Amino acid sequence: MCDACGCSVVGETRTIEINRRLLEANEEAAARNRRHFDEKGIFAVNLIGSPGSGKTSLLEKTIVAVGDDLNIGVLEGDIETDLDAQRIRAKGVPAVQLTTGGACHLDAALIHDGLHMLERRTDGGAIDILFIENVGNLVCPSLFDLGEHMRAVLISVPEGHDKPLKYPAAVRTSHALVVSKIDLAQYFDFDMDKIRKDALSLNPSLKILATSATTGQGLEEWIGLLRGKPGNTGAP
Amino acid sequence: MKPWEQRTGKAAVHEVSVALGIIDELMRIARRNNARSVLSVRLKIGQLSGIEIGSLRFAFDAVKLEHPMLSSAELLIREIPLRYRCAECGRCFDAGGRIAVSCKACGSRDLKVVSGEEQHIENVELEI
């Protein structure tokens, strides 16, 4: 028992200065992923957005539009089931399902494991673009760097134009904002100028696209963005 | 679904992931210093870090119990206010913990975050 306060401390006390970032272990794993992507010439895209924002639909349309031009691989993040991976495989593209068993986000270690599983599935064949579809969530995935080159956040028209200001971290850490289901804008009180203005005030270098997986609007611009491979800023 | 087509992770909301990371770090430091126990850990968390302090405390107090060396470790958190500097008029202002889109003084939307993004472990107090 110590003399000062009567607590149960018996030994001497020592303060160790650390000054490490809280998520440094994840950031180190992300940096290893990024090196691996670069060595293999893989362009990695992290898709984040709410459940039902249209991430898987955008991927399906992208796969069809790209055709045989580029080899695509997909890591599908979900809490449960491999339904999304099945949808992607049905398009003829290799996909590994990452089920988090409850976690609201993917982390860099899961991506590392998933990538190796995907590479086994492709028998070492080249992957030009790796899509990582994150768990449907507009909050937690923003904090976890996966080693991606580009982060794209989807916000669909029915969710509303107020989402950038309500979920600022997702917009601040992304390179692109994809406003999905734009064909529904006529049925909703949706202000594209407002979402654009708010998103740019949070992130002035953000690329903003309006897309529809139903009509195909904006898909060409989206694929152009993927081909253009915007600079690797190491988000977040 | 075949086992090689699926990888399963550990369940967690993101504050639990953060708490698990802190605990790994504490165990590493405690072992390296041959400590008897960890008394406290001091964090610096910005209002814009995306980490909910209440959830982190709850998660930390739950997961620390798995390690006897950490069972009485106290989580000390210094919350760093969200402050902006206006690139237009140069004024700095406290945003009261809320995202600001324009300068309170001149209305410019060109704002830089001065503080509030911190998410660090500052130091650890050990019983040797």
Short mmCIF file of C-alpha atoms in Angstrom, two decimals:
data_model
loop_
_atom_site.label_atom_id
_atom_site.label_comp_id
_atom_site.label_asym_id
_atom_site.label_seq_id
_atom_site.Cartn_x
_atom_site.Cartn_y
_atom_site.Cartn_z
CA MET A 1 0.00 0.00 0.00
CA CYS A 2 1.45 3.40 -0.88
CA ASP A 3 2.05 6.00 1.83
CA ALA A 4 0.58 8.91 -0.06
CA CYS A 5 -3.03 7.91 -0.54
CA GLY A 6 -3.53 4.40 0.74
CA CYS A 7 -4.12 2.88 -2.67
CA SER A 8 -3.02 -0.65 -3.52
CA VAL A 9 0.10 0.44 -5.45
CA VAL A 10 3.10 -1.42 -3.98
CA GLY A 11 5.90 -0.71 -6.44
CA GLU A 12 7.37 2.57 -7.62
CA THR A 13 5.54 4.39 -10.38
CA ARG A 14 7.03 5.49 -13.65
CA THR A 15 5.52 7.53 -16.47
CA ILE A 16 6.46 6.51 -20.00
CA GLU A 17 5.98 9.04 -22.81
CA ILE A 18 4.43 7.42 -25.88
CA ASN A 19 3.01 9.98 -28.33
CA ARG A 20 1.72 7.38 -30.76
CA ARG A 21 -1.41 7.71 -32.81
CA LEU A 22 -4.26 5.57 -31.50
CA LEU A 23 -4.78 3.76 -34.78
CA GLU A 24 -1.08 3.52 -35.60
CA ALA A 25 -1.17 -0.29 -35.81
CA ASN A 26 -3.89 -0.03 -38.45
CA GLU A 27 -2.00 2.73 -40.25
CA GLU A 28 1.15 0.58 -40.37
CA ALA A 29 -0.86 -2.32 -41.81
CA ALA A 30 -2.41 0.10 -44.32
CA ALA A 31 1.03 1.28 -45.39
CA ARG A 32 2.07 -2.34 -45.98
CA ASN A 33 -1.07 -2.88 -48.07
CA ARG A 34 -0.31 0.25 -50.09
CA ARG A 35 3.22 -0.97 -50.82
CA HIS A 36 1.84 -4.34 -51.91
CA PHE A 37 -0.74 -2.66 -54.19
CA ASP A 38 1.96 -0.48 -55.73
CA GLU A 39 4.33 -3.40 -56.32
CA LYS A 40 1.60 -5.34 -58.08
CA GLY A 41 0.28 -2.35 -60.01
CA ILE A 42 -3.11 -2.56 -58.33
CA PHE A 43 -5.23 0.58 -58.06
CA ALA A 44 -7.25 0.16 -54.85
CA VAL A 45 -10.58 1.90 -54.31
CA ASN A 46 -12.39 1.98 -50.96
CA LEU A 47 -16.15 2.45 -51.40
CA ILE A 48 -17.97 3.71 -48.34
CA GLY A 49 -21.60 4.65 -47.80
CA SER A 50 -24.76 3.81 -45.89
CA PRO A 51 -26.51 0.46 -46.29
CA GLY A 52 -28.58 0.71 -49.44
CA SER A 53 -26.70 3.68 -50.90
CA GLY A 54 -25.96 1.63 -54.02
CA LYS A 55 -22.35 0.51 -53.58
CA THR A 56 -22.86 -3.00 -54.95
CA SER A 57 -25.05 -1.73 -57.82
CA LEU A 58 -22.38 0.78 -58.80
CA LEU A 59 -19.82 -2.05 -58.79
CA GLU A 60 -22.02 -4.28 -60.95
CA LYS A 61 -22.48 -1.52 -63.53
CA THR A 62 -18.79 -0.65 -63.41
CA ILE A 63 -17.80 -4.27 -64.07
CA VAL A 64 -20.10 -4.45 -67.10
CA ALA A 65 -18.97 -1.06 -68.46
CA VAL A 66 -15.27 -1.82 -68.10
CA GLY A 67 -15.68 -5.21 -69.80
CA ASP A 68 -12.43 -7.03 -70.59
CA ASP A 69 -10.50 -3.78 -70.61
CA LEU A 70 -9.31 -4.00 -67.03
CA ASN A 71 -9.06 -6.88 -64.58
CA ILE A 72 -11.20 -6.18 -61.56
CA GLY A 73 -11.07 -7.86 -58.16
CA VAL A 74 -13.49 -7.18 -55.33
CA LEU A 75 -13.33 -7.46 -51.55
CA GLU A 76 -16.85 -7.32 -50.15
CA GLY A 77 -17.22 -6.13 -46.57
CA ASP A 78 -20.37 -7.01 -44.66
CA ILE A 79 -21.38 -7.86 -41.13
CA GLU A 80 -22.96 -11.12 -42.24
CA THR A 81 -23.66 -13.21 -45.38
CA ASP A 82 -21.83 -13.43 -48.71
CA LEU A 83 -24.80 -12.15 -50.72
CA ASP A 84 -22.84 -9.24 -52.17
CA ALA A 85 -19.87 -11.41 -53.16
CA GLN A 86 -22.32 -13.70 -54.97
CA ARG A 87 -23.71 -10.71 -56.88
CA ILE A 88 -20.20 -9.72 -57.96
CA ARG A 89 -19.15 -13.28 -58.90
CA ALA A 90 -22.31 -13.51 -61.02
CA LYS A 91 -20.74 -10.76 -63.14
CA GLY A 92 -17.70 -12.94 -63.75
CA VAL A 93 -15.34 -11.12 -61.43
CA PRO A 94 -13.40 -12.73 -58.53
CA ALA A 95 -14.68 -11.64 -55.14
CA VAL A 96 -13.82 -12.49 -51.55
CA GLN A 97 -16.34 -11.83 -48.84
CA LEU A 98 -15.00 -10.26 -45.65
CA THR A 99 -17.55 -10.77 -42.89
CA THR A 100 -16.75 -8.72 -39.83
CA GLY A 101 -19.05 -10.64 -37.48
CA GLY A 102 -20.53 -7.45 -36.07
CA ALA A 103 -17.86 -4.85 -36.69
CA CYS A 104 -19.04 -1.69 -38.39
CA HIS A 105 -15.96 -1.21 -40.59
CA LEU A 106 -13.13 -3.00 -42.38
CA ASP A 107 -9.57 -2.62 -41.16
CA ALA A 108 -6.23 -2.92 -42.93
CA ALA A 109 -5.43 -6.38 -41.51
CA LEU A 110 -8.66 -7.81 -42.95
CA ILE A 111 -7.79 -6.30 -46.34
CA HIS A 112 -4.35 -7.92 -46.22
CA ASP A 113 -5.87 -11.36 -45.62
CA GLY A 114 -8.61 -10.77 -48.17
CA LEU A 115 -6.17 -9.70 -50.85
CA HIS A 116 -4.11 -12.88 -50.46
CA MET A 117 -7.29 -14.95 -50.71
CA LEU A 118 -8.26 -13.04 -53.82
CA GLU A 119 -4.82 -13.57 -55.37
CA ARG A 120 -5.16 -17.30 -54.80
CA ARG A 121 -8.51 -17.20 -56.58
CA THR A 122 -7.05 -15.42 -59.58
CA ASP A 123 -4.09 -17.87 -59.73
CA GLY A 124 -1.70 -14.95 -59.59
CA GLY A 125 -3.42 -13.24 -62.55
CA ALA A 126 -3.13 -9.48 -62.61
CA ILE A 127 -5.66 -7.26 -60.88
CA ASP A 128 -5.77 -3.73 -62.28
CA ILE A 129 -8.45 -2.33 -60.01
CA LEU A 130 -9.27 -3.66 -56.57
CA PHE A 131 -12.62 -2.49 -55.25
CA ILE A 132 -13.07 -2.72 -51.52
CA GLU A 133 -16.73 -2.37 -50.65
CA ASN A 134 -16.79 -1.33 -47.03
CA VAL A 135 -19.46 -2.27 -44.50
CA GLY A 136 -22.59 -0.13 -45.00
CA ASN A 137 -21.90 2.71 -42.60
CA LEU A 138 -21.23 6.42 -43.07
CA VAL A 139 -19.32 6.85 -39.80
CA CYS A 140 -16.76 4.26 -38.70
CA PRO A 141 -15.10 3.33 -42.02
CA SER A 142 -13.84 6.92 -42.35
CA LEU A 143 -11.37 6.34 -39.52
CA PHE A 144 -9.69 3.28 -40.96
CA ASP A 145 -7.11 3.66 -43.71
CA LEU A 146 -7.03 0.42 -45.70
CA GLY A 147 -4.08 1.41 -47.86
CA GLU A 148 -6.39 2.45 -50.71
CA HIS A 149 -5.40 4.91 -53.43
CA MET A 150 -8.86 6.38 -53.72
CA ARG A 151 -11.72 6.60 -51.28
CA ALA A 152 -15.16 7.24 -52.71
CA VAL A 153 -18.17 7.98 -50.54
CA LEU A 154 -21.64 7.26 -51.91
CA ILE A 155 -24.63 9.28 -50.81
CA SER A 156 -27.89 8.39 -52.52
CA VAL A 157 -30.64 10.85 -53.37
CA PRO A 158 -33.20 9.30 -50.95
CA GLU A 159 -30.76 9.79 -48.05
CA GLY A 160 -30.94 13.55 -48.54
CA HIS A 161 -28.64 16.44 -49.38
CA ASP A 162 -27.92 17.15 -45.70
CA LYS A 163 -25.63 14.13 -45.29
CA PRO A 164 -22.21 15.74 -45.90
CA LEU A 165 -22.60 18.12 -42.95
CA LYS A 166 -24.07 15.37 -40.77
CA TYR A 167 -21.30 12.89 -41.61
CA PRO A 168 -18.33 15.18 -42.17
CA ALA A 169 -15.55 12.63 -41.58
CA ALA A 170 -16.70 10.50 -44.52
CA VAL A 171 -16.58 13.51 -46.85
CA ARG A 172 -13.40 15.00 -45.42
CA THR A 173 -11.39 11.79 -45.90
CA SER A 174 -12.70 10.90 -49.37
CA HIS A 175 -11.35 11.79 -52.80
CA ALA A 176 -14.70 11.49 -54.53
CA LEU A 177 -18.35 11.91 -53.64
CA VAL A 178 -20.70 9.83 -55.75
CA VAL A 179 -24.28 11.05 -55.50
CA SER A 180 -26.12 7.88 -56.49
CA LYS A 181 -29.71 7.23 -57.64
CA ILE A 182 -29.76 10.66 -59.29
CA ASP A 183 -32.65 9.44 -61.50
CA LEU A 184 -34.81 9.68 -58.34
CA ALA A 185 -34.05 13.37 -57.75
CA GLN A 186 -37.36 14.38 -59.35
CA TYR A 187 -39.28 12.43 -56.69
CA PHE A 188 -37.39 13.79 -53.69
CA ASP A 189 -36.73 17.21 -52.26
CA PHE A 190 -33.09 16.93 -53.23
CA ASP A 191 -30.81 19.90 -53.84
CA MET A 192 -27.70 18.93 -55.84
CA ASP A 193 -26.23 22.44 -55.55
CA LYS A 194 -26.55 22.32 -51.78
CA ILE A 195 -24.83 18.93 -51.44
CA ARG A 196 -22.06 20.12 -53.76
CA LYS A 197 -21.53 23.35 -51.83
CA ASP A 198 -21.54 21.67 -48.41
CA ALA A 199 -19.24 18.85 -49.50
CA LEU A 200 -16.72 21.27 -51.04
CA SER A 201 -16.71 23.39 -47.89
CA LEU A 202 -15.59 20.28 -45.99
CA ASN A 203 -13.16 19.12 -48.66
CA PRO A 204 -12.26 21.62 -51.40
CA SER A 205 -10.43 19.03 -53.57
CA LEU A 206 -13.33 16.56 -53.61
CA LYS A 207 -14.48 15.26 -57.01
CA ILE A 208 -18.28 15.21 -57.14
CA LEU A 209 -20.29 13.04 -59.53
CA ALA A 210 -24.00 12.38 -59.95
CA THR A 211 -24.72 8.81 -61.05
CA SER A 212 -27.53 6.39 -61.64
CA ALA A 213 -27.00 2.64 -61.88
CA THR A 214 -30.47 2.45 -63.46
CA THR A 215 -30.06 4.94 -66.31
CA GLY A 216 -26.26 4.80 -66.54
CA GLN A 217 -25.94 8.55 -65.96
CA GLY A 218 -22.49 9.58 -64.72
CA LEU A 219 -20.97 6.11 -65.17
CA GLU A 220 -18.63 7.29 -67.90
CA GLU A 221 -17.36 10.07 -65.66
CA TRP A 222 -16.92 7.57 -62.80
CA ILE A 223 -14.89 5.20 -64.95
CA GLY A 224 -12.86 8.14 -66.22
CA LEU A 225 -12.03 8.94 -62.62
CA LEU A 226 -10.89 5.34 -62.06
CA ARG A 227 -8.75 5.39 -65.17
CA GLY A 228 -7.34 8.79 -64.27
CA LYS A 229 -6.11 7.36 -60.98
CA PRO A 230 -6.12 10.57 -58.93
CA GLY A 231 -3.05 11.08 -56.74
CA ASN A 232 -2.45 8.85 -53.76
CA THR A 233 -3.00 11.08 -50.75
CA GLY A 234 -2.98 8.22 -48.27
CA ALA A 235 -6.43 8.95 -46.86
CA PRO A 236 -7.53 9.68 -44.22
CA MET B 1 -20.13 -20.55 -48.99
CA LYS B 2 -16.64 -22.06 -49.01
CA PRO B 3 -14.08 -21.25 -46.32
CA TRP B 4 -11.53 -19.87 -48.79
CA GLU B 5 -14.06 -17.41 -50.11
CA GLN B 6 -14.70 -15.75 -46.81
CA ARG B 7 -12.69 -14.24 -43.98
CA THR B 8 -14.33 -13.46 -40.65
CA GLY B 9 -13.16 -10.66 -38.33
CA LYS B 10 -13.64 -9.80 -34.66
CA ALA B 11 -16.87 -8.05 -33.69
CA ALA B 12 -16.48 -4.41 -32.76
CA VAL B 13 -17.86 -0.92 -33.09
CA HIS B 14 -14.95 1.30 -33.97
CA GLU B 15 -14.38 2.53 -30.40
CA VAL B 16 -13.90 -1.14 -29.42
CA SER B 17 -11.25 -1.45 -32.14
CA VAL B 18 -9.59 1.68 -30.77
CA ALA B 19 -9.77 0.31 -27.20
CA LEU B 20 -8.28 -3.03 -28.30
CA GLY B 21 -5.44 -1.12 -29.97
CA ILE B 22 -4.76 0.83 -26.76
CA ILE B 23 -4.74 -2.39 -24.76
CA ASP B 24 -2.24 -4.07 -27.11
CA GLU B 25 -0.02 -1.03 -26.79
CA LEU B 26 -0.31 -0.98 -22.98
CA MET B 27 0.54 -4.67 -22.69
CA ARG B 28 3.58 -4.18 -24.92
CA ILE B 29 4.82 -1.24 -22.84
CA ALA B 30 4.13 -2.98 -19.53
CA ARG B 31 6.06 -6.11 -20.58
CA ARG B 32 8.97 -4.14 -21.99
CA ASN B 33 9.30 -2.29 -18.66
CA ASN B 34 8.68 -5.35 -16.47
CA ALA B 35 5.80 -3.49 -14.86
CA ARG B 36 3.57 -4.99 -12.18
CA SER B 37 0.57 -3.11 -13.49
CA VAL B 38 -0.61 -0.20 -15.59
CA LEU B 39 -1.99 2.61 -13.44
CA SER B 40 -3.20 5.00 -16.09
CA VAL B 41 -3.02 5.94 -19.74
CA ARG B 42 -3.41 9.49 -20.96
CA LEU B 43 -5.01 10.17 -24.34
CA LYS B 44 -5.46 13.29 -26.41
CA ILE B 45 -8.66 13.17 -28.47
CA GLY B 46 -9.85 15.94 -30.75
CA GLN B 47 -13.49 16.82 -31.20
CA LEU B 48 -13.13 16.07 -34.91
CA SER B 49 -11.33 12.73 -34.44
CA GLY B 50 -14.48 10.66 -34.97
CA ILE B 51 -13.94 8.94 -31.62
CA GLU B 52 -16.85 9.17 -29.19
CA ILE B 53 -15.26 9.52 -25.75
CA GLY B 54 -18.14 7.96 -23.82
CA SER B 55 -18.14 4.89 -26.07
CA LEU B 56 -14.36 4.60 -25.83
CA ARG B 57 -14.47 4.69 -21.99
CA PHE B 58 -17.18 2.05 -21.98
CA ALA B 59 -15.22 -0.17 -24.37
CA PHE B 60 -11.90 0.32 -22.57
CA ASP B 61 -13.36 -0.56 -19.16
CA ALA B 62 -14.92 -3.68 -20.63
CA VAL B 63 -11.91 -5.03 -22.54
CA LYS B 64 -9.22 -4.15 -19.95
CA LEU B 65 -10.67 -6.78 -17.61
CA GLU B 66 -9.25 -9.51 -19.84
CA HIS B 67 -5.76 -8.53 -18.62
CA PRO B 68 -5.12 -8.60 -14.84
CA MET B 69 -2.22 -6.19 -15.35
CA LEU B 70 -4.68 -3.59 -16.67
CA SER B 71 -7.63 -4.24 -14.38
CA SER B 72 -7.19 -0.98 -12.45
CA ALA B 73 -5.84 1.10 -15.34
CA GLU B 74 -7.50 4.48 -15.53
CA LEU B 75 -8.26 6.15 -18.84
CA LEU B 76 -7.40 9.86 -18.68
CA ILE B 77 -8.66 11.80 -21.68
CA ARG B 78 -7.80 15.33 -22.69
CA GLU B 79 -10.39 16.52 -25.17
CA ILE B 80 -8.96 18.94 -27.72
CA PRO B 81 -11.40 21.61 -28.92
CA LEU B 82 -12.15 22.01 -32.60
CA ARG B 83 -10.58 25.29 -33.74
CA TYR B 84 -10.45 26.82 -37.18
CA ARG B 85 -8.37 29.52 -38.81
CA CYS B 86 -9.92 31.53 -41.60
CA ALA B 87 -7.62 31.62 -44.61
CA GLU B 88 -9.31 34.85 -45.73
CA CYS B 89 -9.21 37.12 -42.67
CA GLY B 90 -6.75 35.12 -40.53
CA ARG B 91 -9.04 34.95 -37.54
CA CYS B 92 -9.03 31.85 -35.33
CA PHE B 93 -12.19 30.69 -33.65
CA ASP B 94 -13.49 27.89 -31.47
CA ALA B 95 -16.27 26.00 -33.23
CA GLY B 96 -17.87 24.79 -29.99
CA GLY B 97 -17.39 21.17 -31.00
CA ARG B 98 -19.38 21.54 -34.20
CA ILE B 99 -18.29 21.52 -37.81
CA ALA B 100 -18.11 25.06 -39.16
CA VAL B 101 -18.59 25.77 -42.85
CA SER B 102 -17.87 29.50 -42.81
CA CYS B 103 -15.87 32.04 -40.83
CA LYS B 104 -17.78 33.60 -37.95
CA ALA B 105 -16.19 36.99 -38.70
CA CYS B 106 -16.05 37.41 -42.49
CA GLY B 107 -18.21 34.53 -43.78
CA SER B 108 -15.46 33.01 -45.95
CA ARG B 109 -15.76 29.26 -46.52
CA ASP B 110 -12.00 28.79 -46.76
CA LEU B 111 -11.30 27.39 -43.29
CA LYS B 112 -8.35 25.39 -42.02
CA VAL B 113 -8.58 23.09 -39.00
CA VAL B 114 -6.08 24.27 -36.37
CA SER B 115 -6.85 21.62 -33.76
CA GLY B 116 -9.41 18.93 -33.08
CA GLU B 117 -8.14 16.05 -35.24
CA GLU B 118 -5.86 14.60 -32.52
CA GLN B 119 -6.06 10.94 -31.56
CA HIS B 120 -2.92 10.10 -29.59
CA ILE B 121 -1.68 8.14 -26.62
CA GLU B 122 0.38 10.71 -24.72
CA ASN B 123 1.81 8.69 -21.85
CA VAL B 124 1.38 5.68 -19.62
CA GLU B 125 1.89 5.43 -15.87
CA LEU B 126 3.26 2.10 -14.74
CA GLU B 127 3.74 0.42 -11.41
CA ILE B 128 7.20 -1.14 -11.55
#
